[in-house]
Amino acid sequence: MSLRFRLNLLIAALLLLFMLAVGYVILKGTKSSIQEGVEAATRVTVQLLDTVVVSSIQNPAWGYTHDVMRRFLSHLGHVRGNEIYLYDLSGNQLFKSPPSKYRANENPPQWFVNLLDPHEKAVSRTIQFGTLLVEPNPAGAIREAWRKMRVLFWVGLGFFVLLNGVVYWMLGRWLRPLQPMLKAINQMGQGDLSTRLPHFDLPEFGSIARNFNLMGQSLQKSTADNQRLALIAQQTADAMMIHDLNGNISFWNAAAQKIFGYAPQDIIGKSASTLIPKGQERDLAQNMRAINDKRHVENHDTQRTARDGRIIDVSISAAPLIDPSTNEVIGDICSMRDI
């Protein structure tokens, strides 16, 4: 998975979380608004019907209260936010509010209805020769909320797709310098120290390019110096070798092979005592102590044994190898001249 795709995926996830949070806040506010609206509508409706009941009782000439109420409700029709039912004493339904036609073409899913329904309790009134029932019904408000949420969803979806497309395109432009950088790093890893990066307009990438080019120049110079030193070590007439702190040989040049007869693969990793004639072990121990004390060994005449058993008179010069970061001895470099 590319860096560009990962960044785009992260931005998309954060944007989606933000949209979900906004949707939650809107739904919560809508539910509170519907609940307040239903409570207010129910309160006003009950007060109005109570007024009709009282007026009917005060004016017996109008007829029985349940008949007066039925006539009033028939003229009243649908009351938003409420369903009104009128029953006689036998429980027969005398009136039922007509269904709401507001946003009748909207069909919100049941989970949405359950989410926003305030579940307000019905209010009943016992009147002369009948029963009046007022049930809160926020169906119209819920249908309106569903329409707004659908519009908001499509607008949010369009914005989400558009923003992610723009971000993906912009990330592609911004991260375009990574391709030549990766190519240059691979080339340098394969040994092409002449690889250089071009100038980039973005300050961060420009700084990386400058430092990379400086590093390449430094590595190229160091490699050239090391190659020259390696040529000197390999082509010198003196036997050159490097020992670690345990006295094991880790470097062996061509002159050492010519003088002592050991090929590098035969001697590297073995102890320097391999070359010591019998009875001269103290000579090696003295040289090692001098090296550990950070002292040089200058033109020390002694003897060493070749592979074929010959005793060779040599002049030894040795210097300690010191780690510059810890200032501790990590080995020594030794040259031997056949005298």
Short mmCIF file of C-alpha atoms in Angstrom, two decimals, residues 124-242:
data_model
loop_
_atom_site.label_atom_id
_atom_site.label_comp_id
_atom_site.label_asym_id
_atom_site.label_seq_id
_atom_site.Cartn_x
_atom_site.Cartn_y
_atom_site.Cartn_z
CA SER A 124 -57.74 11.15 27.37
CA ARG A 125 -60.80 13.07 28.51
CA THR A 126 -64.11 11.62 29.68
CA ILE A 127 -66.94 13.73 28.39
CA GLN A 128 -70.73 13.49 28.51
CA PHE A 129 -71.72 10.23 26.80
CA GLY A 130 -68.26 9.63 25.38
CA THR A 131 -64.45 9.53 25.62
CA LEU A 132 -61.97 11.81 23.87
CA LEU A 133 -58.42 10.52 23.15
CA VAL A 134 -55.51 12.63 21.89
CA GLU A 135 -52.45 10.63 20.77
CA PRO A 136 -49.21 12.40 19.83
CA ASN A 137 -48.26 11.54 16.23
CA PRO A 138 -45.02 13.14 14.94
CA ALA A 139 -45.21 11.33 11.56
CA GLY A 140 -45.25 14.56 9.56
CA ALA A 141 -42.26 16.00 11.40
CA ILE A 142 -40.37 12.71 11.02
CA ARG A 143 -41.07 12.63 7.27
CA GLU A 144 -39.80 16.19 7.00
CA ALA A 145 -36.68 15.28 8.98
CA TRP A 146 -36.12 12.26 6.71
CA ARG A 147 -36.30 14.44 3.61
CA LYS A 148 -33.77 16.87 5.05
CA MET A 149 -31.47 14.03 6.11
CA ARG A 150 -31.58 12.51 2.62
CA VAL A 151 -30.68 15.84 1.07
CA LEU A 152 -27.91 16.28 3.63
CA PHE A 153 -26.67 12.74 2.97
CA TRP A 154 -26.37 13.24 -0.79
CA VAL A 155 -24.73 16.62 -0.36
CA GLY A 156 -22.30 15.10 2.18
CA LEU A 157 -21.61 12.11 -0.06
CA GLY A 158 -20.87 14.37 -3.02
CA PHE A 159 -18.60 16.53 -0.89
CA PHE A 160 -16.89 13.41 0.51
CA VAL A 161 -16.16 11.98 -2.95
CA LEU A 162 -15.08 15.34 -4.36
CA LEU A 163 -12.81 16.16 -1.42
CA ASN A 164 -11.16 12.73 -1.49
CA GLY A 165 -10.59 13.04 -5.23
CA VAL A 166 -9.00 16.46 -4.79
CA VAL A 167 -6.87 15.26 -1.87
CA TYR A 168 -5.72 12.20 -3.81
CA TRP A 169 -4.75 14.38 -6.77
CA MET A 170 -2.95 16.92 -4.56
CA LEU A 171 -1.08 14.18 -2.67
CA GLY A 172 0.05 12.81 -6.01
CA ARG A 173 1.49 16.21 -6.93
CA TRP A 174 3.05 16.82 -3.52
CA LEU A 175 4.59 13.34 -3.24
CA ARG A 176 5.83 13.21 -6.83
CA PRO A 177 9.44 14.01 -5.73
CA LEU A 178 9.50 10.73 -3.77
CA GLN A 179 9.87 8.73 -6.97
CA PRO A 180 13.22 10.24 -8.04
CA MET A 181 14.33 10.10 -4.40
CA LEU A 182 13.63 6.36 -4.16
CA LYS A 183 15.31 5.80 -7.51
CA ALA A 184 18.39 7.75 -6.40
CA ILE A 185 18.56 5.83 -3.08
CA ASN A 186 18.35 2.50 -4.95
CA GLN A 187 21.09 3.57 -7.35
CA MET A 188 23.32 4.65 -4.49
CA GLY A 189 22.57 1.39 -2.68
CA GLN A 190 23.81 -0.45 -5.77
CA GLY A 191 27.08 1.45 -5.62
CA ASP A 192 26.49 4.39 -7.96
CA LEU A 193 27.79 7.15 -5.68
CA SER A 194 27.62 9.71 -8.51
CA THR A 195 23.80 9.77 -8.23
CA ARG A 196 22.41 13.24 -7.47
CA LEU A 197 18.91 14.60 -6.87
CA PRO A 198 17.49 17.61 -8.74
CA HIS A 199 16.19 20.75 -7.07
CA PHE A 200 12.63 20.55 -5.68
CA ASP A 201 10.29 23.51 -5.14
CA LEU A 202 8.92 22.23 -1.82
CA PRO A 203 11.28 23.41 0.98
CA GLU A 204 11.25 20.06 2.81
CA PHE A 205 12.07 18.03 -0.30
CA GLY A 206 14.59 20.67 -1.37
CA SER A 207 16.40 20.29 1.97
CA ILE A 208 16.39 16.49 1.62
CA ALA A 209 17.83 16.78 -1.90
CA ARG A 210 20.63 19.11 -0.77
CA ASN A 211 21.58 16.87 2.15
CA PHE A 212 21.41 13.77 -0.06
CA ASN A 213 23.70 15.36 -2.62
CA LEU A 214 26.16 16.44 0.09
CA MET A 215 26.10 12.91 1.50
CA GLY A 216 26.77 11.52 -1.97
CA GLN A 217 29.72 13.84 -2.45
CA SER A 218 31.11 12.91 0.96
CA LEU A 219 30.67 9.18 0.32
CA GLN A 220 32.23 9.49 -3.11
CA LYS A 221 35.25 11.28 -1.67
CA SER A 222 35.57 8.83 1.25
CA THR A 223 35.26 5.85 -1.08
CA ALA A 224 37.92 7.25 -3.37
CA ASP A 225 40.24 7.81 -0.41
CA ASN A 226 39.55 4.30 0.88
CA GLN A 227 40.21 2.84 -2.53
CA ARG A 228 43.55 4.63 -2.69
CA LEU A 229 44.42 3.39 0.80
CA ALA A 230 43.38 -0.13 -0.19
CA LEU A 231 45.58 0.06 -3.27
CA ILE A 232 48.49 1.22 -1.14
CA ALA A 233 47.90 -1.57 1.39
CA GLN A 234 47.60 -4.20 -1.33
CA GLN A 235 50.50 -3.06 -3.50
CA THR A 236 53.06 -2.15 -0.85
CA ALA A 237 56.10 -4.43 -0.54
CA ASP A 238 55.62 -4.73 3.23
CA ALA A 239 53.35 -7.33 4.72
CA MET A 240 50.26 -5.54 6.12
CA MET A 241 47.85 -7.09 8.57
CA ILE A 242 45.20 -6.00 11.07
#
